[in-house]
Tab-separated table of C-alpha atoms in Angstrom:
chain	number	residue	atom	x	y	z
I	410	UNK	CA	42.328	171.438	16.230
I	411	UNK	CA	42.619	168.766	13.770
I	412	UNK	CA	40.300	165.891	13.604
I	413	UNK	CA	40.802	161.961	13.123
I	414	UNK	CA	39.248	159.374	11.892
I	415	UNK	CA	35.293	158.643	13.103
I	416	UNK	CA	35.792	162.143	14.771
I	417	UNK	CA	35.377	164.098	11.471
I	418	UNK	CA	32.118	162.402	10.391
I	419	UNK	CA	30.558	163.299	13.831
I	420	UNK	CA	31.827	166.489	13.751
I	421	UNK	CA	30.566	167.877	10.549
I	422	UNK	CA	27.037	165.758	11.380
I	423	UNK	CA	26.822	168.083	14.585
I	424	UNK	CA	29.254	171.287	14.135
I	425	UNK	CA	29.652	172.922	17.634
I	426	UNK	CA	28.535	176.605	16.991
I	427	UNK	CA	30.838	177.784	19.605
I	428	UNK	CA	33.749	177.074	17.534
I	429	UNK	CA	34.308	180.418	15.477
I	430	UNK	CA	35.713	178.709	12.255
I	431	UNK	CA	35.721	174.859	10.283
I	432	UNK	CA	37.944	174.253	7.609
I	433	UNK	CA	36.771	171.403	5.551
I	434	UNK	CA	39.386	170.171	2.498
I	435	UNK	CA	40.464	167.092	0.375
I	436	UNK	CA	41.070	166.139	-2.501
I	437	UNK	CA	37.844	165.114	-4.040
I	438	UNK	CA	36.248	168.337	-4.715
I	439	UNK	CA	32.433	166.376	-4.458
I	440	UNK	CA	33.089	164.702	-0.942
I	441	UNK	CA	34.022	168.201	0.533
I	442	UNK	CA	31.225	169.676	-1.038
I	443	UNK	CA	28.847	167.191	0.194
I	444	UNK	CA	30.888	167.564	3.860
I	445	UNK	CA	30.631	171.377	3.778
I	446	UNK	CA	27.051	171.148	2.763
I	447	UNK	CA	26.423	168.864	5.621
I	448	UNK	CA	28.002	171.148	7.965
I	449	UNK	CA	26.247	174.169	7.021
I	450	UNK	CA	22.845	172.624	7.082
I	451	UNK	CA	23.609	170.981	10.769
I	452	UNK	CA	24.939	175.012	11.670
I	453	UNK	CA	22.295	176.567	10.284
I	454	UNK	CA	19.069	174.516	10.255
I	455	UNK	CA	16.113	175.399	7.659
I	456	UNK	CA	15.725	178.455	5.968
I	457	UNK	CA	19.156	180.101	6.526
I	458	UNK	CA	19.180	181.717	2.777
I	459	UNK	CA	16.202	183.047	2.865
I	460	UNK	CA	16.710	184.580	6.300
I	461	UNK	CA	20.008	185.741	5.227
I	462	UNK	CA	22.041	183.987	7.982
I	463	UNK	CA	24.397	182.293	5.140
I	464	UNK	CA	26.613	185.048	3.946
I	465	UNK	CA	28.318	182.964	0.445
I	466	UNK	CA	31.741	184.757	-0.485
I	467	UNK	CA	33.693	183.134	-3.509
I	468	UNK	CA	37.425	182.805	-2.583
I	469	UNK	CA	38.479	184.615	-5.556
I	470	UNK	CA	36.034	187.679	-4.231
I	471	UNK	CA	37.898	187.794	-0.360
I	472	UNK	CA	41.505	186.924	-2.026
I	473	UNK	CA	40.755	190.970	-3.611
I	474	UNK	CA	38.801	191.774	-0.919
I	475	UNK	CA	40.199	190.422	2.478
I	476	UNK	CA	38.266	192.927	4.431
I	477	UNK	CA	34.638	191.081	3.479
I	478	UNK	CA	35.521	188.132	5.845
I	479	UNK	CA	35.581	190.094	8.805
I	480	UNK	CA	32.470	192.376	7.496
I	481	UNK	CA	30.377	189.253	7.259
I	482	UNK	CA	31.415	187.748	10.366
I	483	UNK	CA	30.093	190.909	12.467
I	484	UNK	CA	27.397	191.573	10.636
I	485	UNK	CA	24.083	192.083	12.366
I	486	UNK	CA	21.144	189.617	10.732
I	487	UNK	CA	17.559	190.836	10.959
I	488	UNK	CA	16.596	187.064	11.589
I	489	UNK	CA	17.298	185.038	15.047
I	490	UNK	CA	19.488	182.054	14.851
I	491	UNK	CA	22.824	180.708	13.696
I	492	UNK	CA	24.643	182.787	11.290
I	493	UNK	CA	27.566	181.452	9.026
I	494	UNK	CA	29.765	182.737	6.203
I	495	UNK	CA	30.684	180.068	3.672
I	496	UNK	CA	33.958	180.671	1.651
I	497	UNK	CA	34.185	178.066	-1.535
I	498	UNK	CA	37.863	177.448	-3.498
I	499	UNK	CA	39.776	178.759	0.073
I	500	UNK	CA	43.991	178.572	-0.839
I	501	UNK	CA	46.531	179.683	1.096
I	502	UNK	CA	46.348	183.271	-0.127
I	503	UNK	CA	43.329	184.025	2.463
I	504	UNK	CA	45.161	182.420	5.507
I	505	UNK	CA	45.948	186.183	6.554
I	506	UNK	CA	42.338	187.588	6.200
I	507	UNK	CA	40.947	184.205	7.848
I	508	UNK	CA	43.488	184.836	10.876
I	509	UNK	CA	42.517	188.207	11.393
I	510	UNK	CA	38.774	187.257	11.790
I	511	UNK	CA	39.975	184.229	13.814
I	512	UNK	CA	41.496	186.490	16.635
I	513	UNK	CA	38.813	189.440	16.680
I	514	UNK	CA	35.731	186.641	16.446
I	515	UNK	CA	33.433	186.769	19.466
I	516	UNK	CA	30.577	184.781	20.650
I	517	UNK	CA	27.253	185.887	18.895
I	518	UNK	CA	29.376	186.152	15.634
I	519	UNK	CA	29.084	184.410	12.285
I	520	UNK	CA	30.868	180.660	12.073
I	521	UNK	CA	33.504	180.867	9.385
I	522	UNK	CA	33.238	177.793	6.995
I	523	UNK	CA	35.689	177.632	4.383
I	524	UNK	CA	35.819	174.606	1.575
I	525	UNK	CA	39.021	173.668	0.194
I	526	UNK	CA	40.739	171.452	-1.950
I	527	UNK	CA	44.025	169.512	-1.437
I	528	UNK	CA	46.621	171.055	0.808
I	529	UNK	CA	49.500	170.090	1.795
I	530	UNK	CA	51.788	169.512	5.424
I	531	UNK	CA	53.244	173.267	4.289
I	532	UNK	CA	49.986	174.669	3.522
I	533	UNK	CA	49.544	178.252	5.682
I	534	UNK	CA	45.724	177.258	6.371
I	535	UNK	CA	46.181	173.884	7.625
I	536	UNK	CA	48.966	175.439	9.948
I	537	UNK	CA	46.494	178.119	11.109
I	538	UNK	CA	43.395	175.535	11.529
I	539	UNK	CA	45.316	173.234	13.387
I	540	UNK	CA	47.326	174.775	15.942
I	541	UNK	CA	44.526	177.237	16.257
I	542	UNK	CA	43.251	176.223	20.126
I	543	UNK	CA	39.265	176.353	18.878
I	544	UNK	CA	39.079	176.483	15.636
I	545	UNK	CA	38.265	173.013	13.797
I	546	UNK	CA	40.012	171.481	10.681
I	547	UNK	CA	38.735	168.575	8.976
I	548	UNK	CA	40.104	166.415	6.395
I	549	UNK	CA	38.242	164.422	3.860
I	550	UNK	CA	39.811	161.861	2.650
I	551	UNK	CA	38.611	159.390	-0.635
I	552	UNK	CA	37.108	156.597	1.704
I	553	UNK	CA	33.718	155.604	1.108
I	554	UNK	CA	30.967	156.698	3.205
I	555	UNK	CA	30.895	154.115	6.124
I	556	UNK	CA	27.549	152.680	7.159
I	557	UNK	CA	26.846	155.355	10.070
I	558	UNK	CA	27.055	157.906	7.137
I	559	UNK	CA	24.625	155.705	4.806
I	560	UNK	CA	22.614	155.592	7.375
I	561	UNK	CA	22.350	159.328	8.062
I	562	UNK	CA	21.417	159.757	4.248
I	563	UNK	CA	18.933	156.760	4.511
I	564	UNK	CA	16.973	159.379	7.686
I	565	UNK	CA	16.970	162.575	5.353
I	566	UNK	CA	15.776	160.466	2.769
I	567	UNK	CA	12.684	159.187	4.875
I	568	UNK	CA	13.897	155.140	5.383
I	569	UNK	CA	14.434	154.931	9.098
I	570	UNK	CA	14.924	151.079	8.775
I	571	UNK	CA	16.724	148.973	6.006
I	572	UNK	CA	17.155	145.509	6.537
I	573	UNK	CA	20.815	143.926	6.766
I	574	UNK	CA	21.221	142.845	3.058
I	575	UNK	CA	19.882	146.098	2.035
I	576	UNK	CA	22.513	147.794	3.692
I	577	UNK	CA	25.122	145.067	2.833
I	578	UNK	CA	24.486	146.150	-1.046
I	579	UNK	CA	23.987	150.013	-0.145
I	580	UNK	CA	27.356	149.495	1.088
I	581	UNK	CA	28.757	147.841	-1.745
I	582	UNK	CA	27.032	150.238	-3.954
I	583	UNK	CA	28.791	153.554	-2.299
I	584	UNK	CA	31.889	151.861	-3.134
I	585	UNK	CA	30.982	151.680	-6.607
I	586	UNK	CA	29.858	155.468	-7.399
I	587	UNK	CA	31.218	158.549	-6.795
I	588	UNK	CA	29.498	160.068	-3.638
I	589	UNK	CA	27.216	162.726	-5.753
I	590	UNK	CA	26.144	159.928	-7.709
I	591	UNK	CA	25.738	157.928	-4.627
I	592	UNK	CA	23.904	160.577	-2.674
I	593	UNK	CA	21.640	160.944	-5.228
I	594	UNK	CA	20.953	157.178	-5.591
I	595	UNK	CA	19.677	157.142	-1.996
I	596	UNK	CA	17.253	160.456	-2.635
I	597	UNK	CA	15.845	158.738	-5.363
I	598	UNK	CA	15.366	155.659	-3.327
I	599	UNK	CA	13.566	157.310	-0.953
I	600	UNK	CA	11.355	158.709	-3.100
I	601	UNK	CA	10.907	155.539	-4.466
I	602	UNK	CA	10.291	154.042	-1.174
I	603	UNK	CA	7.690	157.251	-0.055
I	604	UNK	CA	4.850	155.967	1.814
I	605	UNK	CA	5.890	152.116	1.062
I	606	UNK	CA	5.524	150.335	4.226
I	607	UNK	CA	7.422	147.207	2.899
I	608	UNK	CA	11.141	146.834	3.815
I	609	UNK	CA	13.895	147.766	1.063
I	610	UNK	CA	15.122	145.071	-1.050
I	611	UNK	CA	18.327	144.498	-2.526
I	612	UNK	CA	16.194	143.850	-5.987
I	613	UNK	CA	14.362	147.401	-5.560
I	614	UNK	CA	18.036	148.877	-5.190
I	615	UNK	CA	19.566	146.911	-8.271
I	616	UNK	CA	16.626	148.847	-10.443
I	617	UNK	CA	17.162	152.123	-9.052
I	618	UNK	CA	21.174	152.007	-9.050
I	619	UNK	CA	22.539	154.077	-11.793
I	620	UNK	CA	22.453	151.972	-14.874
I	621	UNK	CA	26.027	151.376	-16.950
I	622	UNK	CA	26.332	152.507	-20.411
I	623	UNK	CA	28.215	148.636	-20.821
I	624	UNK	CA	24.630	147.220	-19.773
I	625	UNK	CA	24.551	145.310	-23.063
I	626	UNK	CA	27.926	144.266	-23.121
I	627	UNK	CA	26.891	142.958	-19.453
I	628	UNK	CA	23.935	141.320	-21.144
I	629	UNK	CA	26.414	139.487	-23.700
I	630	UNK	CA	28.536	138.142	-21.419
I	631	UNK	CA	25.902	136.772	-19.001
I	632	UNK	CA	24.645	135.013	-22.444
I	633	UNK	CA	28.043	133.576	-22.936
I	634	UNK	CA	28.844	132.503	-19.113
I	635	UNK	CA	25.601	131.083	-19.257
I	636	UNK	CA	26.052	129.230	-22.414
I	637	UNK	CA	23.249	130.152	-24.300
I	638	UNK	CA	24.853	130.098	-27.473
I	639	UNK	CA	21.602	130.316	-29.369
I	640	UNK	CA	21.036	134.236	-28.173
I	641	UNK	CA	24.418	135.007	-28.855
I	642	UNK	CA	24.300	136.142	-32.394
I	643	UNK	CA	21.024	138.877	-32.386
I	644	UNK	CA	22.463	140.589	-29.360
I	645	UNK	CA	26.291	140.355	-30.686
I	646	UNK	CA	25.006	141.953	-34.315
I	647	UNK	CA	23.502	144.938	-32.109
I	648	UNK	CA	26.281	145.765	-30.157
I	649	UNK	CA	28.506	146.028	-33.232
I	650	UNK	CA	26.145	148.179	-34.931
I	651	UNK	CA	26.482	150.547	-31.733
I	652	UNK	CA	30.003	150.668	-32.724
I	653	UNK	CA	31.548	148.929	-29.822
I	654	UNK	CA	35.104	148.121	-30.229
I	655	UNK	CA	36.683	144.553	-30.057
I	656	UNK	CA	39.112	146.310	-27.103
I	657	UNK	CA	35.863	146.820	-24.897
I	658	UNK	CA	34.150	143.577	-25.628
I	659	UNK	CA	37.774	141.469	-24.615
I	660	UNK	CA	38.363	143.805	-21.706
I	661	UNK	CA	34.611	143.053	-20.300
I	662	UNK	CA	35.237	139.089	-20.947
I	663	UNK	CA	38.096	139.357	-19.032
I	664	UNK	CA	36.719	141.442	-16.257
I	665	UNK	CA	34.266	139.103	-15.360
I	666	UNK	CA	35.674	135.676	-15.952
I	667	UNK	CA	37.878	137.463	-13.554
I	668	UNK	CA	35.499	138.106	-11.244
I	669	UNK	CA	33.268	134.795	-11.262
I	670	UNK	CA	37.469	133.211	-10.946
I	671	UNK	CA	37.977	135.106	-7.617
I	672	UNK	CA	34.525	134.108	-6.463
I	673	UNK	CA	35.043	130.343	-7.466
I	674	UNK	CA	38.356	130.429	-5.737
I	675	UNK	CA	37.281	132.504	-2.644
I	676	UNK	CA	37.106	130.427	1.110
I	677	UNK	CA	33.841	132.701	1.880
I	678	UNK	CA	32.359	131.267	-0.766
I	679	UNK	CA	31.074	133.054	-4.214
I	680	UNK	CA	28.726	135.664	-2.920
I	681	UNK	CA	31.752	136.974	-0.247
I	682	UNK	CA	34.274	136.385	-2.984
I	683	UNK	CA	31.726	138.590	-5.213
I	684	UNK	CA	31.407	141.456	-2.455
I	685	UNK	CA	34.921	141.989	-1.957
I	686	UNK	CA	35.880	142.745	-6.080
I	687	UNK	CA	36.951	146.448	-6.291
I	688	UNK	CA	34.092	147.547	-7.605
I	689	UNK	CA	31.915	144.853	-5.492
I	690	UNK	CA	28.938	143.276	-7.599
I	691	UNK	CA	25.789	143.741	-5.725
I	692	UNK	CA	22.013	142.767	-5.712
I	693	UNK	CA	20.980	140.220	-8.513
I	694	UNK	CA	23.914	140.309	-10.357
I	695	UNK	CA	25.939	139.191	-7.553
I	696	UNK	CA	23.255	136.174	-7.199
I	697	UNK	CA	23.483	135.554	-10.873
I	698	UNK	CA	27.502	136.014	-10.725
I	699	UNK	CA	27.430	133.522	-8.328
I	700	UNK	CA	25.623	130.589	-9.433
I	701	UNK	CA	27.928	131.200	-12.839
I	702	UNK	CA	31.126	130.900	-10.754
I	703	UNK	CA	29.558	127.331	-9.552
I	704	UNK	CA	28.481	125.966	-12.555
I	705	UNK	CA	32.301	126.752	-14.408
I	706	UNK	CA	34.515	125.686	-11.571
I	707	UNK	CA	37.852	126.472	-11.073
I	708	UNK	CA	39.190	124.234	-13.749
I	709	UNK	CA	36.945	125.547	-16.553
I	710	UNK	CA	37.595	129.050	-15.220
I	711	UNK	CA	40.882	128.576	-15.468
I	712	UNK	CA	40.561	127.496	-19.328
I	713	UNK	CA	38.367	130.418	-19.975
I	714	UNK	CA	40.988	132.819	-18.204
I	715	UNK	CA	43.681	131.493	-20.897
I	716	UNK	CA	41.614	131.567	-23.287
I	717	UNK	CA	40.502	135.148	-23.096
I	718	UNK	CA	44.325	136.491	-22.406
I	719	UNK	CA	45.490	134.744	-25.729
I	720	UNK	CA	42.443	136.324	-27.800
I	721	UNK	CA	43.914	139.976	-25.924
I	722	UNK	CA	47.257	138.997	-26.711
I	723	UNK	CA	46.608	138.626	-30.332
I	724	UNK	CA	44.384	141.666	-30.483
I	725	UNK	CA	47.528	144.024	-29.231
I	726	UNK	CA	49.729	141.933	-31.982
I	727	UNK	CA	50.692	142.917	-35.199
I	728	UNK	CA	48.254	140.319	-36.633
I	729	UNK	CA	46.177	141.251	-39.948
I	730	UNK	CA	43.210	138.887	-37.998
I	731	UNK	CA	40.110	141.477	-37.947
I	732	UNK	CA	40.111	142.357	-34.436
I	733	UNK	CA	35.980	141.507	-34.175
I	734	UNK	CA	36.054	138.432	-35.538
I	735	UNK	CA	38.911	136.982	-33.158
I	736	UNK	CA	36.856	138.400	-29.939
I	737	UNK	CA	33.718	136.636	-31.833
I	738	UNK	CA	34.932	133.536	-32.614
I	739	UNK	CA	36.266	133.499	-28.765
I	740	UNK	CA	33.273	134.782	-26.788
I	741	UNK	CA	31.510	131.800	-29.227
I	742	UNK	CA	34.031	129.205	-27.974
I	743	UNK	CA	33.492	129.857	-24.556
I	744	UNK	CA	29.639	129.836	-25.053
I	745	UNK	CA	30.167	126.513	-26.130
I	746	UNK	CA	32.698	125.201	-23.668
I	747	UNK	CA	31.094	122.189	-21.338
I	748	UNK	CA	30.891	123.607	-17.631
I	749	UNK	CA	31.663	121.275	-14.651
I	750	UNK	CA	32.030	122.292	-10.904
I	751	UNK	CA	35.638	120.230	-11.229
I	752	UNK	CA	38.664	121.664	-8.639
């Protein structure tokens, strides 16, 4: 049985133990970790290792050993409760052994989970999982986690209720990391938020958000969409001692004059306009984003835009200009440029 769509989230949030086997794959190697995990926890409830009801076998170990699947699966645990055996890096080459444990399994026996990474239409364990009339194969694709799912992480982590633009920049934030990195964001947040009565704020979640290793850069070109010319120098001397390159500063410029372009220009206004940017800009900065987009305007933007793509255009030249000073003497110009919410 193949699942679809909000069926596979549900699924793996409440595996039925009745089913003898679950094959969980994708392509991202962390989402189908953090999937199988799920699964086995939900099978399993507290305290399976240390009962010995999770039997781990590496799918390099039952590829030279194919007997060991069906060993584990009829094995007799000393502890009541669910039992399950967990096969990591499945491939094609156990479809046989996983067949064979598939058509003697029973009720009472181990649940076979098996992890996997991307396989294809031809792939001999897809075929088996889904024709197979009980047992259960779900795909993971590279979505984000969708609120239901944030929410689920928000429980384990202790916050039963987050208010709506909380959750608005949770969301945002999920499609911004990678899902370990997003996962662990909301542990720490609820650690964070451990015996706090006060409701989550989008501020609290901007602090505890994993910070960029660009967070200067960021700094410098707030300083120069905000015109403030005077701080531009200190900060602009420190980030060259770092050793940033003149690529990385232009490419940053023009990411966000960009972005505050597409929120000026937006129908939803700035802060939807801001949201929708792949990666969305969240929290504070989205507030600060925001109010930059409305004091520059669509025409000024626009002169910024050009201004920023002829400075690139001259960095991938053949020009003998030192590559710092042209991004420099740019990033000062636009410091200096008169803003005006003109259209």
């Amino acid at each position: 049985m193949n699942l679809r769509g909000a069926e596979i989230a549900r699924y793996l949030a409440r595996p039925d133990p009745t089913r003898p086997a679950l094959l969980i794959w994708g392509q991202d190697a962390m989402r189908v970790a953090l999937k199988r995990q799920q699964a086995v926890a939900a099978l399993t409830g507290p305290d399976a290792e240390t009962e010995m009801r999770l039997t781990r076998i590496p799918g390099a170990d039952l590829r030279r050993d194919p007997a060991a699947l069906m060993d584990a699966v009829k094995a007799v645990g000393f502890f009541p409760g669910q039992r399950v055996v967990l096969v990591d890096e499945a491939t094609d080459a156990l479809a046989g052994a996983v067949s064979a444990a598939l058509d003697d399994w029973a009720s009472g026996d181990a649940v076979i989970v098996l992890a996997a990474g991307a396989l294809t239409k031809a792939s001999a364990l897809r075929k088996l999982f889904e024709g197979h009339r009980s047992a259960v194969c779900a795909p993971i694709y590279d979505d984000p986690p969708g609120e239901d799912e944030i929410e689920g992480w928000l429980r384990d982590a202790g916050l039963h209720e987050v208010p709506r633009d909380a959750m608005r920049d949770l969301t945002a934030l999920a499609r911004a990391l990678d899902p370990g990195d997003f996962r662990q964001t909301v542990e720490k947040i609820g650690l964070y938020k451990h015996g706090d009565p006060t409701p989550l704020t989008p501020e609290e979640i901007a602090a505890l958000a994993p910070a960029t290793i660009e967070a200067e850069v960021d700094a410098l070109i707030d300083l120069v969409a905000e015109g403030r010319a005077a701080e531009f120098g200190v900060l602009m001397r420190r980030i060259e001692a770092q050793g940033t390159t003149p690529v990385t500063l232009a490419i940053a410029a023009l990411r966000h004059f960009r972005g505050l372009h597409a929120a000026a220009s937006d129908p939803g206004g700035a802060q939807a306009g801001l949201s929708r940017m792949r990666p969305p800009v969240f929290g504070p900065r989205r507030d600060r984003m925001a109010r930059q987009a409305q004091d520059w305007g669509m025409t000024r933007l626009e002169e910024a835009l050009h201004l920023l793509i002829d400075t690139d255009l001259q960095l991938r030249s053949s020009s003998r200009a030192p590559a710092m000073a042209l991004v420099e003497r740019a990033l000062i110009r636009l410091s200096m440029l008169p803003r005006g919410n003109r259209r």
